[in-house]
Amino acid sequence: MDTLIDRRKYARLSQEFPVKAKVLGTPLVVDGVTLDVSLGGAFILSLSWSAVHANDQTEIQFSLPPAFTGQRERLLLRGPGTVIRVDEDRLGIAIEFLQELRTFEVIQAENV
């Protein structure tokens, strides 16, 4: 049987990272936390989930702690994405990245 998990291009990591998703062309910025993340997308839990719509174009900013990256500082990464699903049952949004997460721009490194 071919399941969604079987068809995924990238493995998902159940990891919580603070994230902001700016909906392009609007003043809306959605604050949340990742439920899971992969190189190709993320599911974000957010109190603002209902203000977002499928196909919204976003600029996503992740905050990755040193324990995850192996760096001495917290890394802030930024990259483009598209909302592919708004999930009322799980109170969040699924975002597909327009480029792999590992190619997101490092916009800041902060000492923790």
PDB file of N, CA and C in Angstrom:
ATOM      1  N   MET A   1       0.841  -1.178   0.000  1.00  0.00           N
ATOM      2  CA  MET A   1       0.000   0.000   0.000  1.00  0.00           C
ATOM      3  C   MET A   1       0.886   1.242   0.000  1.00  0.00           C
ATOM      4  N   ASP A   2       0.615   2.179  -0.884  1.00  0.00           N
ATOM      5  CA  ASP A   2       1.378   3.412  -1.018  1.00  0.00           C
ATOM      6  C   ASP A   2       0.771   4.469  -0.100  1.00  0.00           C
ATOM      7  N   THR A   3       1.487   4.808   0.975  1.00  0.00           N
ATOM      8  CA  THR A   3       0.983   5.799   1.922  1.00  0.00           C
ATOM      9  C   THR A   3       1.694   7.129   1.705  1.00  0.00           C
ATOM     10  N   LEU A   4       1.165   8.170   2.335  1.00  0.00           N
ATOM     11  CA  LEU A   4       1.780   9.489   2.257  1.00  0.00           C
ATOM     12  C   LEU A   4       3.229   9.436   2.725  1.00  0.00           C
ATOM     13  N   ILE A   5       3.489   8.720   3.800  1.00  0.00           N
ATOM     14  CA  ILE A   5       4.851   8.624   4.324  1.00  0.00           C
ATOM     15  C   ILE A   5       5.769   7.970   3.304  1.00  0.00           C
ATOM     16  N   ASP A   6       5.280   6.957   2.590  1.00  0.00           N
ATOM     17  CA  ASP A   6       6.084   6.287   1.566  1.00  0.00           C
ATOM     18  C   ASP A   6       6.437   7.227   0.419  1.00  0.00           C
ATOM     19  N   ARG A   7       5.565   8.192   0.115  1.00  0.00           N
ATOM     20  CA  ARG A   7       5.760   9.094  -1.022  1.00  0.00           C
ATOM     21  C   ARG A   7       6.590  10.320  -0.671  1.00  0.00           C
ATOM     22  N   ARG A   8       6.874  10.547   0.587  1.00  0.00           N
ATOM     23  CA  ARG A   8       7.621  11.740   0.968  1.00  0.00           C
ATOM     24  C   ARG A   8       9.040  11.671   0.438  1.00  0.00           C
ATOM     25  N   LYS A   9       9.501  12.810  -0.064  1.00  0.00           N
ATOM     26  CA  LYS A   9      10.849  12.902  -0.612  1.00  0.00           C
ATOM     27  C   LYS A   9      11.898  12.960   0.502  1.00  0.00           C
ATOM     28  N   TYR A  10      11.525  13.576   1.644  1.00  0.00           N
ATOM     29  CA  TYR A  10      12.458  13.769   2.744  1.00  0.00           C
ATOM     30  C   TYR A  10      11.897  13.168   4.029  1.00  0.00           C
ATOM     31  N   ALA A  11      12.772  12.646   4.859  1.00  0.00           N
ATOM     32  CA  ALA A  11      12.364  12.142   6.174  1.00  0.00           C
ATOM     33  C   ALA A  11      11.991  13.322   7.072  1.00  0.00           C
ATOM     34  N   ARG A  12      10.991  13.109   7.915  1.00  0.00           N
ATOM     35  CA  ARG A  12      10.541  14.133   8.864  1.00  0.00           C
ATOM     36  C   ARG A  12      11.184  13.905  10.214  1.00  0.00           C
ATOM     37  N   LEU A  13      11.509  15.003  10.870  1.00  0.00           N
ATOM     38  CA  LEU A  13      12.069  14.985  12.208  1.00  0.00           C
ATOM     39  C   LEU A  13      11.058  15.641  13.145  1.00  0.00           C
ATOM     40  N   SER A  14      10.616  14.920  14.167  1.00  0.00           N
ATOM     41  CA  SER A  14       9.703  15.493  15.163  1.00  0.00           C
ATOM     42  C   SER A  14      10.525  16.351  16.102  1.00  0.00           C
ATOM     43  N   GLN A  15      10.575  17.637  15.808  1.00  0.00           N
ATOM     44  CA  GLN A  15      11.423  18.556  16.565  1.00  0.00           C
ATOM     45  C   GLN A  15      10.709  19.901  16.672  1.00  0.00           C
ATOM     46  N   GLU A  16      10.778  20.499  17.842  1.00  0.00           N
ATOM     47  CA  GLU A  16      10.156  21.805  18.055  1.00  0.00           C
ATOM     48  C   GLU A  16      11.195  22.908  17.929  1.00  0.00           C
ATOM     49  N   PHE A  17      10.981  23.781  16.938  1.00  0.00           N
ATOM     50  CA  PHE A  17      11.804  24.964  16.749  1.00  0.00           C
ATOM     51  C   PHE A  17      10.883  26.175  16.684  1.00  0.00           C
ATOM     52  N   PRO A  18      11.251  27.280  17.328  1.00  0.00           N
ATOM     53  CA  PRO A  18      10.477  28.506  17.143  1.00  0.00           C
ATOM     54  C   PRO A  18      10.552  28.924  15.674  1.00  0.00           C
ATOM     55  N   VAL A  19       9.437  29.408  15.152  1.00  0.00           N
ATOM     56  CA  VAL A  19       9.374  29.791  13.746  1.00  0.00           C
ATOM     57  C   VAL A  19       8.431  30.969  13.567  1.00  0.00           C
ATOM     58  N   LYS A  20       8.760  31.808  12.581  1.00  0.00           N
ATOM     59  CA  LYS A  20       7.881  32.894  12.153  1.00  0.00           C
ATOM     60  C   LYS A  20       7.658  32.712  10.661  1.00  0.00           C
ATOM     61  N   ALA A  21       6.405  32.863  10.245  1.00  0.00           N
ATOM     62  CA  ALA A  21       6.092  32.787   8.815  1.00  0.00           C
ATOM     63  C   ALA A  21       5.420  34.090   8.417  1.00  0.00           C
ATOM     64  N   LYS A  22       6.102  34.890   7.615  1.00  0.00           N
ATOM     65  CA  LYS A  22       5.551  36.141   7.108  1.00  0.00           C
ATOM     66  C   LYS A  22       4.797  35.815   5.834  1.00  0.00           C
ATOM     67  N   VAL A  23       3.499  36.178   5.794  1.00  0.00           N
ATOM     68  CA  VAL A  23       2.705  35.977   4.591  1.00  0.00           C
ATOM     69  C   VAL A  23       3.000  37.145   3.663  1.00  0.00           C
ATOM     70  N   LEU A  24       3.613  36.849   2.527  1.00  0.00           N
ATOM     71  CA  LEU A  24       4.052  37.892   1.603  1.00  0.00           C
ATOM     72  C   LEU A  24       2.866  38.693   1.067  1.00  0.00           C
ATOM     73  N   GLY A  25       3.086  39.992   0.917  1.00  0.00           N
ATOM     74  CA  GLY A  25       2.045  40.875   0.407  1.00  0.00           C
ATOM     75  C   GLY A  25       1.037  41.308   1.466  1.00  0.00           C
ATOM     76  N   THR A  26       1.263  40.907   2.717  1.00  0.00           N
ATOM     77  CA  THR A  26       0.379  41.274   3.832  1.00  0.00           C
ATOM     78  C   THR A  26       1.247  41.652   5.027  1.00  0.00           C
ATOM     79  N   PRO A  27       0.647  42.263   6.042  1.00  0.00           N
ATOM     80  CA  PRO A  27       1.402  42.532   7.273  1.00  0.00           C
ATOM     81  C   PRO A  27       1.418  41.323   8.231  1.00  0.00           C
ATOM     82  N   LEU A  28       0.761  40.226   7.852  1.00  0.00           N
ATOM     83  CA  LEU A  28       0.595  39.076   8.739  1.00  0.00           C
ATOM     84  C   LEU A  28       1.903  38.319   8.955  1.00  0.00           C
ATOM     85  N   VAL A  29       2.262  38.138  10.232  1.00  0.00           N
ATOM     86  CA  VAL A  29       3.380  37.288  10.631  1.00  0.00           C
ATOM     87  C   VAL A  29       2.827  36.273  11.618  1.00  0.00           C
ATOM     88  N   VAL A  30       2.992  35.000  11.302  1.00  0.00           N
ATOM     89  CA  VAL A  30       2.488  33.915  12.128  1.00  0.00           C
ATOM     90  C   VAL A  30       3.639  33.395  12.980  1.00  0.00           C
ATOM     91  N   ASP A  31       3.485  33.488  14.298  1.00  0.00           N
ATOM     92  CA  ASP A  31       4.458  32.912  15.223  1.00  0.00           C
ATOM     93  C   ASP A  31       3.996  31.518  15.582  1.00  0.00           C
ATOM     94  N   GLY A  32       4.944  30.604  15.695  1.00  0.00           N
ATOM     95  CA  GLY A  32       4.570  29.250  16.065  1.00  0.00           C
ATOM     96  C   GLY A  32       5.776  28.415  16.412  1.00  0.00           C
ATOM     97  N   VAL A  33       5.539  27.120  16.439  1.00  0.00           N
ATOM     98  CA  VAL A  33       6.589  26.152  16.720  1.00  0.00           C
ATOM     99  C   VAL A  33       6.395  24.962  15.789  1.00  0.00           C
ATOM    100  N   THR A  34       7.478  24.414  15.301  1.00  0.00           N
ATOM    101  CA  THR A  34       7.357  23.271  14.406  1.00  0.00           C
ATOM    102  C   THR A  34       6.925  22.041  15.189  1.00  0.00           C
ATOM    103  N   LEU A  35       6.029  21.278  14.595  1.00  0.00           N
ATOM    104  CA  LEU A  35       5.671  19.962  15.123  1.00  0.00           C
ATOM    105  C   LEU A  35       6.608  18.926  14.520  1.00  0.00           C
ATOM    106  N   ASP A  36       6.848  19.098  13.225  1.00  0.00           N
ATOM    107  CA  ASP A  36       7.852  18.296  12.545  1.00  0.00           C
ATOM    108  C   ASP A  36       8.423  19.122  11.401  1.00  0.00           C
ATOM    109  N   VAL A  37       9.603  18.725  10.968  1.00  0.00           N
ATOM    110  CA  VAL A  37      10.301  19.485   9.938  1.00  0.00           C
ATOM    111  C   VAL A  37      11.146  18.514   9.115  1.00  0.00           C
ATOM    112  N   SER A  38      11.320  18.843   7.845  1.00  0.00           N
ATOM    113  CA  SER A  38      12.204  18.081   6.963  1.00  0.00           C
ATOM    114  C   SER A  38      12.950  19.074   6.094  1.00  0.00           C
ATOM    115  N   LEU A  39      13.780  18.575   5.202  1.00  0.00           N
ATOM    116  CA  LEU A  39      14.471  19.468   4.271  1.00  0.00           C
ATOM    117  C   LEU A  39      13.496  20.148   3.315  1.00  0.00           C
ATOM    118  N   GLY A  40      12.308  19.554   3.143  1.00  0.00           N
ATOM    119  CA  GLY A  40      11.371  20.075   2.160  1.00  0.00           C
ATOM    120  C   GLY A  40      10.145  20.771   2.702  1.00  0.00           C
ATOM    121  N   GLY A  41       9.945  20.775   4.027  1.00  0.00           N
ATOM    122  CA  GLY A  41       8.762  21.422   4.562  1.00  0.00           C
ATOM    123  C   GLY A  41       8.636  21.250   6.061  1.00  0.00           C
ATOM    124  N   ALA A  42       7.565  21.835   6.615  1.00  0.00           N
ATOM    125  CA  ALA A  42       7.343  21.764   8.063  1.00  0.00           C
ATOM    126  C   ALA A  42       5.863  21.894   8.364  1.00  0.00           C
ATOM    127  N   PHE A  43       5.461  21.323   9.506  1.00  0.00           N
ATOM    128  CA  PHE A  43       4.131  21.575  10.039  1.00  0.00           C
ATOM    129  C   PHE A  43       4.320  22.474  11.247  1.00  0.00           C
ATOM    130  N   ILE A  44       3.605  23.606  11.250  1.00  0.00           N
ATOM    131  CA  ILE A  44       3.779  24.622  12.278  1.00  0.00           C
ATOM    132  C   ILE A  44       2.506  24.760  13.094  1.00  0.00           C
ATOM    133  N   LEU A  45       2.635  24.569  14.396  1.00  0.00           N
ATOM    134  CA  LEU A  45       1.529  24.810  15.315  1.00  0.00           C
ATOM    135  C   LEU A  45       1.517  26.302  15.633  1.00  0.00           C
ATOM    136  N   SER A  46       0.326  26.938  15.547  1.00  0.00           N
ATOM    137  CA  SER A  46       0.255  28.373  15.780  1.00  0.00           C
ATOM    138  C   SER A  46      -1.145  28.776  16.205  1.00  0.00           C
ATOM    139  N   LEU A  47      -1.216  29.732  17.119  1.00  0.00           N
ATOM    140  CA  LEU A  47      -2.513  30.295  17.507  1.00  0.00           C
ATOM    141  C   LEU A  47      -3.131  31.102  16.365  1.00  0.00           C
ATOM    142  N   SER A  48      -2.315  31.510  15.393  1.00  0.00           N
ATOM    143  CA  SER A  48      -2.782  32.322  14.260  1.00  0.00           C
ATOM    144  C   SER A  48      -3.102  31.496  13.024  1.00  0.00           C
ATOM    145  N   TRP A  49      -3.202  30.192  13.161  1.00  0.00           N
ATOM    146  CA  TRP A  49      -3.374  29.311  12.009  1.00  0.00           C
ATOM    147  C   TRP A  49      -4.562  29.703  11.137  1.00  0.00           C
ATOM    148  N   SER A  50      -5.655  30.204  11.738  1.00  0.00           N
ATOM    149  CA  SER A  50      -6.870  30.477  10.969  1.00  0.00           C
ATOM    150  C   SER A  50      -6.757  31.714  10.075  1.00  0.00           C
ATOM    151  N   ALA A  51      -5.723  32.529  10.260  1.00  0.00           N
ATOM    152  CA  ALA A  51      -5.540  33.717   9.434  1.00  0.00           C
ATOM    153  C   ALA A  51      -4.796  33.412   8.135  1.00  0.00           C
ATOM    154  N   VAL A  52      -4.345  32.169   7.994  1.00  0.00           N
ATOM    155  CA  VAL A  52      -3.524  31.766   6.846  1.00  0.00           C
ATOM    156  C   VAL A  52      -4.373  30.922   5.906  1.00  0.00           C
ATOM    157  N   HIS A  53      -4.043  30.965   4.616  1.00  0.00           N
ATOM    158  CA  HIS A  53      -4.793  30.227   3.601  1.00  0.00           C
ATOM    159  C   HIS A  53      -3.858  29.375   2.755  1.00  0.00           C
ATOM    160  N   ALA A  54      -4.388  28.272   2.251  1.00  0.00           N
ATOM    161  CA  ALA A  54      -3.624  27.441   1.322  1.00  0.00           C
ATOM    162  C   ALA A  54      -3.168  28.298   0.149  1.00  0.00           C
ATOM    163  N   ASN A  55      -1.974  28.046  -0.318  1.00  0.00           N
ATOM    164  CA  ASN A  55      -1.317  28.734  -1.430  1.00  0.00           C
ATOM    165  C   ASN A  55      -0.730  30.095  -1.052  1.00  0.00           C
ATOM    166  N   ASP A  56      -0.870  30.534   0.212  1.00  0.00           N
ATOM    167  CA  ASP A  56      -0.188  31.762   0.637  1.00  0.00           C
ATOM    168  C   ASP A  56       1.314  31.562   0.482  1.00  0.00           C
ATOM    169  N   GLN A  57       1.972  32.564  -0.070  1.00  0.00           N
ATOM    170  CA  GLN A  57       3.426  32.551  -0.189  1.00  0.00           C
ATOM    171  C   GLN A  57       4.013  33.146   1.086  1.00  0.00           C
ATOM    172  N   THR A  58       5.048  32.513   1.618  1.00  0.00           N
ATOM    173  CA  THR A  58       5.605  32.939   2.896  1.00  0.00           C
ATOM    174  C   THR A  58       7.112  33.069   2.840  1.00  0.00           C
ATOM    175  N   GLU A  59       7.609  33.810   3.814  1.00  0.00           N
ATOM    176  CA  GLU A  59       9.034  33.825   4.122  1.00  0.00           C
ATOM    177  C   GLU A  59       9.125  33.269   5.532  1.00  0.00           C
ATOM    178  N   ILE A  60       9.821  32.157   5.697  1.00  0.00           N
ATOM    179  CA  ILE A  60       9.880  31.454   6.968  1.00  0.00           C
ATOM    180  C   ILE A  60      11.212  31.750   7.639  1.00  0.00           C
ATOM    181  N   GLN A  61      11.157  31.933   8.956  1.00  0.00           N
ATOM    182  CA  GLN A  61      12.366  32.133   9.737  1.00  0.00           C
ATOM    183  C   GLN A  61      12.395  31.120  10.877  1.00  0.00           C
ATOM    184  N   PHE A  62      13.423  30.287  10.895  1.00  0.00           N
ATOM    185  CA  PHE A  62      13.607  29.275  11.935  1.00  0.00           C
ATOM    186  C   PHE A  62      14.675  29.734  12.918  1.00  0.00           C
ATOM    187  N   SER A  63      14.499  29.389  14.176  1.00  0.00           N
ATOM    188  CA  SER A  63      15.509  29.605  15.198  1.00  0.00           C
ATOM    189  C   SER A  63      15.998  28.235  15.658  1.00  0.00           C
ATOM    190  N   LEU A  64      17.244  27.915  15.339  1.00  0.00           N
ATOM    191  CA  LEU A  64      17.802  26.595  15.644  1.00  0.00           C
ATOM    192  C   LEU A  64      18.820  26.704  16.777  1.00  0.00           C
ATOM    193  N   PRO A  65      18.638  25.928  17.861  1.00  0.00           N
ATOM    194  CA  PRO A  65      19.538  26.019  19.008  1.00  0.00           C
ATOM    195  C   PRO A  65      20.879  25.335  18.738  1.00  0.00           C
ATOM    196  N   PRO A  66      21.913  25.749  19.482  1.00  0.00           N
ATOM    197  CA  PRO A  66      23.245  25.145  19.313  1.00  0.00           C
ATOM    198  C   PRO A  66      23.247  23.632  19.492  1.00  0.00           C
ATOM    199  N   ALA A  67      22.417  23.119  20.381  1.00  0.00           N
ATOM    200  CA  ALA A  67      22.379  21.668  20.610  1.00  0.00           C
ATOM    201  C   ALA A  67      21.959  20.915  19.351  1.00  0.00           C
ATOM    202  N   PHE A  68      21.204  21.562  18.483  1.00  0.00           N
ATOM    203  CA  PHE A  68      20.763  20.913  17.245  1.00  0.00           C
ATOM    204  C   PHE A  68      21.775  21.083  16.121  1.00  0.00           C
ATOM    205  N   THR A  69      22.388  22.265  16.030  1.00  0.00           N
ATOM    206  CA  THR A  69      23.263  22.557  14.895  1.00  0.00           C
ATOM    207  C   THR A  69      24.728  22.213  15.138  1.00  0.00           C
ATOM    208  N   GLY A  70      25.120  22.079  16.414  1.00  0.00           N
ATOM    209  CA  GLY A  70      26.522  21.853  16.722  1.00  0.00           C
ATOM    210  C   GLY A  70      27.338  23.136  16.710  1.00  0.00           C
ATOM    211  N   GLN A  71      26.689  24.265  16.485  1.00  0.00           N
ATOM    212  CA  GLN A  71      27.363  25.560  16.499  1.00  0.00           C
ATOM    213  C   GLN A  71      27.408  26.090  17.930  1.00  0.00           C
ATOM    214  N   ARG A  72      28.139  27.173  18.139  1.00  0.00           N
ATOM    215  CA  ARG A  72      28.182  27.793  19.465  1.00  0.00           C
ATOM    216  C   ARG A  72      27.036  28.775  19.662  1.00  0.00           C
ATOM    217  N   GLU A  73      26.440  29.224  18.582  1.00  0.00           N
ATOM    218  CA  GLU A  73      25.365  30.204  18.654  1.00  0.00           C
ATOM    219  C   GLU A  73      24.068  29.614  18.115  1.00  0.00           C
ATOM    220  N   ARG A  74      22.965  30.234  18.521  1.00  0.00           N
ATOM    221  CA  ARG A  74      21.652  29.933  17.938  1.00  0.00           C
ATOM    222  C   ARG A  74      21.667  30.489  16.513  1.00  0.00           C
ATOM    223  N   LEU A  75      21.210  29.705  15.542  1.00  0.00           N
ATOM    224  CA  LEU A  75      21.166  30.158  14.148  1.00  0.00           C
ATOM    225  C   LEU A  75      19.749  30.550  13.757  1.00  0.00           C
ATOM    226  N   LEU A  76      19.635  31.664  13.069  1.00  0.00           N
ATOM    227  CA  LEU A  76      18.365  32.058  12.469  1.00  0.00           C
ATOM    228  C   LEU A  76      18.491  31.837  10.972  1.00  0.00           C
ATOM    229  N   LEU A  77      17.572  31.037  10.424  1.00  0.00           N
ATOM    230  CA  LEU A  77      17.570  30.718   9.000  1.00  0.00           C
ATOM    231  C   LEU A  77      16.318  31.275   8.358  1.00  0.00           C
ATOM    232  N   ARG A  78      16.438  31.759   7.125  1.00  0.00           N
ATOM    233  CA  ARG A  78      15.294  32.330   6.423  1.00  0.00           C
ATOM    234  C   ARG A  78      15.219  31.763   5.013  1.00  0.00           C
ATOM    235  N   GLY A  79      13.960  31.458   4.592  1.00  0.00           N
ATOM    236  CA  GLY A  79      13.759  30.955   3.244  1.00  0.00           C
ATOM    237  C   GLY A  79      12.299  31.016   2.833  1.00  0.00           C
ATOM    238  N   PRO A  80      12.037  30.760   1.563  1.00  0.00           N
ATOM    239  CA  PRO A  80      10.679  30.874   1.012  1.00  0.00           C
ATOM    240  C   PRO A  80       9.886  29.577   1.137  1.00  0.00           C
ATOM    241  N   GLY A  81       8.574  29.729   1.221  1.00  0.00           N
ATOM    242  CA  GLY A  81       7.705  28.562   1.284  1.00  0.00           C
ATOM    243  C   GLY A  81       6.290  28.889   0.830  1.00  0.00           C
ATOM    244  N   THR A  82       5.506  27.841   0.657  1.00  0.00           N
ATOM    245  CA  THR A  82       4.100  27.962   0.269  1.00  0.00           C
ATOM    246  C   THR A  82       3.263  27.161   1.253  1.00  0.00           C
ATOM    247  N   VAL A  83       2.181  27.761   1.731  1.00  0.00           N
ATOM    248  CA  VAL A  83       1.252  27.039   2.595  1.00  0.00           C
ATOM    249  C   VAL A  83       0.514  26.026   1.727  1.00  0.00           C
ATOM    250  N   ILE A  84       0.635  24.756   2.065  1.00  0.00           N
ATOM    251  CA  ILE A  84      -0.047  23.731   1.274  1.00  0.00           C
ATOM    252  C   ILE A  84      -1.297  23.211   1.960  1.00  0.00           C
ATOM    253  N   ARG A  85      -1.400  23.471   3.280  1.00  0.00           N
ATOM    254  CA  ARG A  85      -2.589  23.004   4.000  1.00  0.00           C
ATOM    255  C   ARG A  85      -2.749  23.791   5.293  1.00  0.00           C
ATOM    256  N   VAL A  86      -3.996  24.149   5.580  1.00  0.00           N
ATOM    257  CA  VAL A  86      -4.353  24.711   6.881  1.00  0.00           C
ATOM    258  C   VAL A  86      -5.139  23.623   7.591  1.00  0.00           C
ATOM    259  N   ASP A  87      -4.654  23.208   8.753  1.00  0.00           N
ATOM    260  CA  ASP A  87      -5.220  22.053   9.457  1.00  0.00           C
ATOM    261  C   ASP A  87      -5.930  22.496  10.727  1.00  0.00           C
ATOM    262  N   GLU A  88      -7.244  22.605  10.649  1.00  0.00           N
ATOM    263  CA  GLU A  88      -8.058  23.044  11.776  1.00  0.00           C
ATOM    264  C   GLU A  88      -7.988  22.055  12.939  1.00  0.00           C
ATOM    265  N   ASP A  89      -7.936  20.760  12.656  1.00  0.00           N
ATOM    266  CA  ASP A  89      -7.902  19.743  13.706  1.00  0.00           C
ATOM    267  C   ASP A  89      -6.606  19.797  14.512  1.00  0.00           C
ATOM    268  N   ARG A  90      -5.505  20.093  13.839  1.00  0.00           N
ATOM    269  CA  ARG A  90      -4.199  20.112  14.514  1.00  0.00           C
ATOM    270  C   ARG A  90      -3.740  21.521  14.876  1.00  0.00           C
ATOM    271  N   LEU A  91      -4.562  22.528  14.545  1.00  0.00           N
ATOM    272  CA  LEU A  91      -4.285  23.929  14.872  1.00  0.00           C
ATOM    273  C   LEU A  91      -2.956  24.411  14.302  1.00  0.00           C
ATOM    274  N   GLY A  92      -2.784  24.185  13.001  1.00  0.00           N
ATOM    275  CA  GLY A  92      -1.535  24.614  12.402  1.00  0.00           C
ATOM    276  C   GLY A  92      -1.588  24.645  10.889  1.00  0.00           C
ATOM    277  N   ILE A  93      -0.421  24.867  10.318  1.00  0.00           N
ATOM    278  CA  ILE A  93      -0.291  24.973   8.865  1.00  0.00           C
ATOM    279  C   ILE A  93       0.880  24.117   8.383  1.00  0.00           C
ATOM    280  N   ALA A  94       0.713  23.544   7.209  1.00  0.00           N
ATOM    281  CA  ALA A  94       1.784  22.794   6.555  1.00  0.00           C
ATOM    282  C   ALA A  94       2.387  23.688   5.490  1.00  0.00           C
ATOM    283  N   ILE A  95       3.698  23.833   5.534  1.00  0.00           N
ATOM    284  CA  ILE A  95       4.404  24.675   4.571  1.00  0.00           C
ATOM    285  C   ILE A  95       5.408  23.827   3.800  1.00  0.00           C
ATOM    286  N   GLU A  96       5.365  23.969   2.482  1.00  0.00           N
ATOM    287  CA  GLU A  96       6.355  23.335   1.620  1.00  0.00           C
ATOM    288  C   GLU A  96       7.409  24.383   1.292  1.00  0.00           C
ATOM    289  N   PHE A  97       8.675  24.051   1.519  1.00  0.00           N
ATOM    290  CA  PHE A  97       9.754  24.978   1.218  1.00  0.00           C
ATOM    291  C   PHE A  97       9.971  25.031  -0.294  1.00  0.00           C
ATOM    292  N   LEU A  98      10.339  26.208  -0.791  1.00  0.00           N
ATOM    293  CA  LEU A  98      10.626  26.369  -2.212  1.00  0.00           C
ATOM    294  C   LEU A  98      12.079  26.046  -2.536  1.00  0.00           C
ATOM    295  N   GLN A  99      12.870  25.829  -1.503  1.00  0.00           N
ATOM    296  CA  GLN A  99      14.242  25.338  -1.635  1.00  0.00           C
ATOM    297  C   GLN A  99      14.510  24.512  -0.381  1.00  0.00           C
ATOM    298  N   GLU A 100      15.491  23.633  -0.424  1.00  0.00           N
ATOM    299  CA  GLU A 100      15.757  22.781   0.732  1.00  0.00           C
ATOM    300  C   GLU A 100      16.174  23.614   1.946  1.00  0.00           C
ATOM    301  N   LEU A 101      15.749  23.167   3.108  1.00  0.00           N
ATOM    302  CA  LEU A 101      16.050  23.865   4.355  1.00  0.00           C
ATOM    303  C   LEU A 101      17.544  24.121   4.506  1.00  0.00           C
ATOM    304  N   ARG A 102      18.364  23.173   4.116  1.00  0.00           N
ATOM    305  CA  ARG A 102      19.817  23.341   4.282  1.00  0.00           C
ATOM    306  C   ARG A 102      20.382  24.473   3.430  1.00  0.00           C
ATOM    307  N   THR A 103      19.602  24.969   2.466  1.00  0.00           N
ATOM    308  CA  THR A 103      20.061  26.082   1.633  1.00  0.00           C
ATOM    309  C   THR A 103      19.459  27.418   2.060  1.00  0.00           C
ATOM    310  N   PHE A 104      18.656  27.410   3.162  1.00  0.00           N
ATOM    311  CA  PHE A 104      18.106  28.666   3.673  1.00  0.00           C
ATOM    312  C   PHE A 104      19.260  29.596   4.071  1.00  0.00           C
ATOM    313  N   GLU A 105      19.013  30.873   3.968  1.00  0.00           N
ATOM    314  CA  GLU A 105      19.993  31.893   4.315  1.00  0.00           C
ATOM    315  C   GLU A 105      20.155  31.999   5.830  1.00  0.00           C
ATOM    316  N   VAL A 106      21.409  32.005   6.285  1.00  0.00           N
ATOM    317  CA  VAL A 106      21.689  32.282   7.700  1.00  0.00           C
ATOM    318  C   VAL A 106      21.632  33.790   7.853  1.00  0.00           C
ATOM    319  N   ILE A 107      20.653  34.267   8.635  1.00  0.00           N
ATOM    320  CA  ILE A 107      20.498  35.716   8.770  1.00  0.00           C
ATOM    321  C   ILE A 107      21.077  36.245  10.058  1.00  0.00           C
ATOM    322  N   GLN A 108      21.323  35.340  11.022  1.00  0.00           N
ATOM    323  CA  GLN A 108      21.874  35.815  12.292  1.00  0.00           C
ATOM    324  C   GLN A 108      22.341  34.619  13.104  1.00  0.00           C
ATOM    325  N   ALA A 109      23.392  34.835  13.839  1.00  0.00           N
ATOM    326  CA  ALA A 109      23.841  33.859  14.826  1.00  0.00           C
ATOM    327  C   ALA A 109      23.896  34.586  16.153  1.00  0.00           C
ATOM    328  N   GLU A 110      23.269  34.012  17.183  1.00  0.00           N
ATOM    329  CA  GLU A 110      23.204  34.659  18.493  1.00  0.00           C
ATOM    330  C   GLU A 110      23.847  33.780  19.536  1.00  0.00           C
ATOM    331  N   ASN A 111      24.617  34.369  20.422  1.00  0.00           N
ATOM    332  CA  ASN A 111      25.113  33.628  21.574  1.00  0.00           C
ATOM    333  C   ASN A 111      23.940  33.314  22.486  1.00  0.00           C
ATOM    334  N   VAL A 112      23.943  32.114  23.040  1.00  0.00           N
ATOM    335  CA  VAL A 112      22.852  31.703  23.919  1.00  0.00           C
ATOM    336  C   VAL A 112      23.318  31.786  25.353  1.00  0.00           C
TER     337      VAL A 112
END
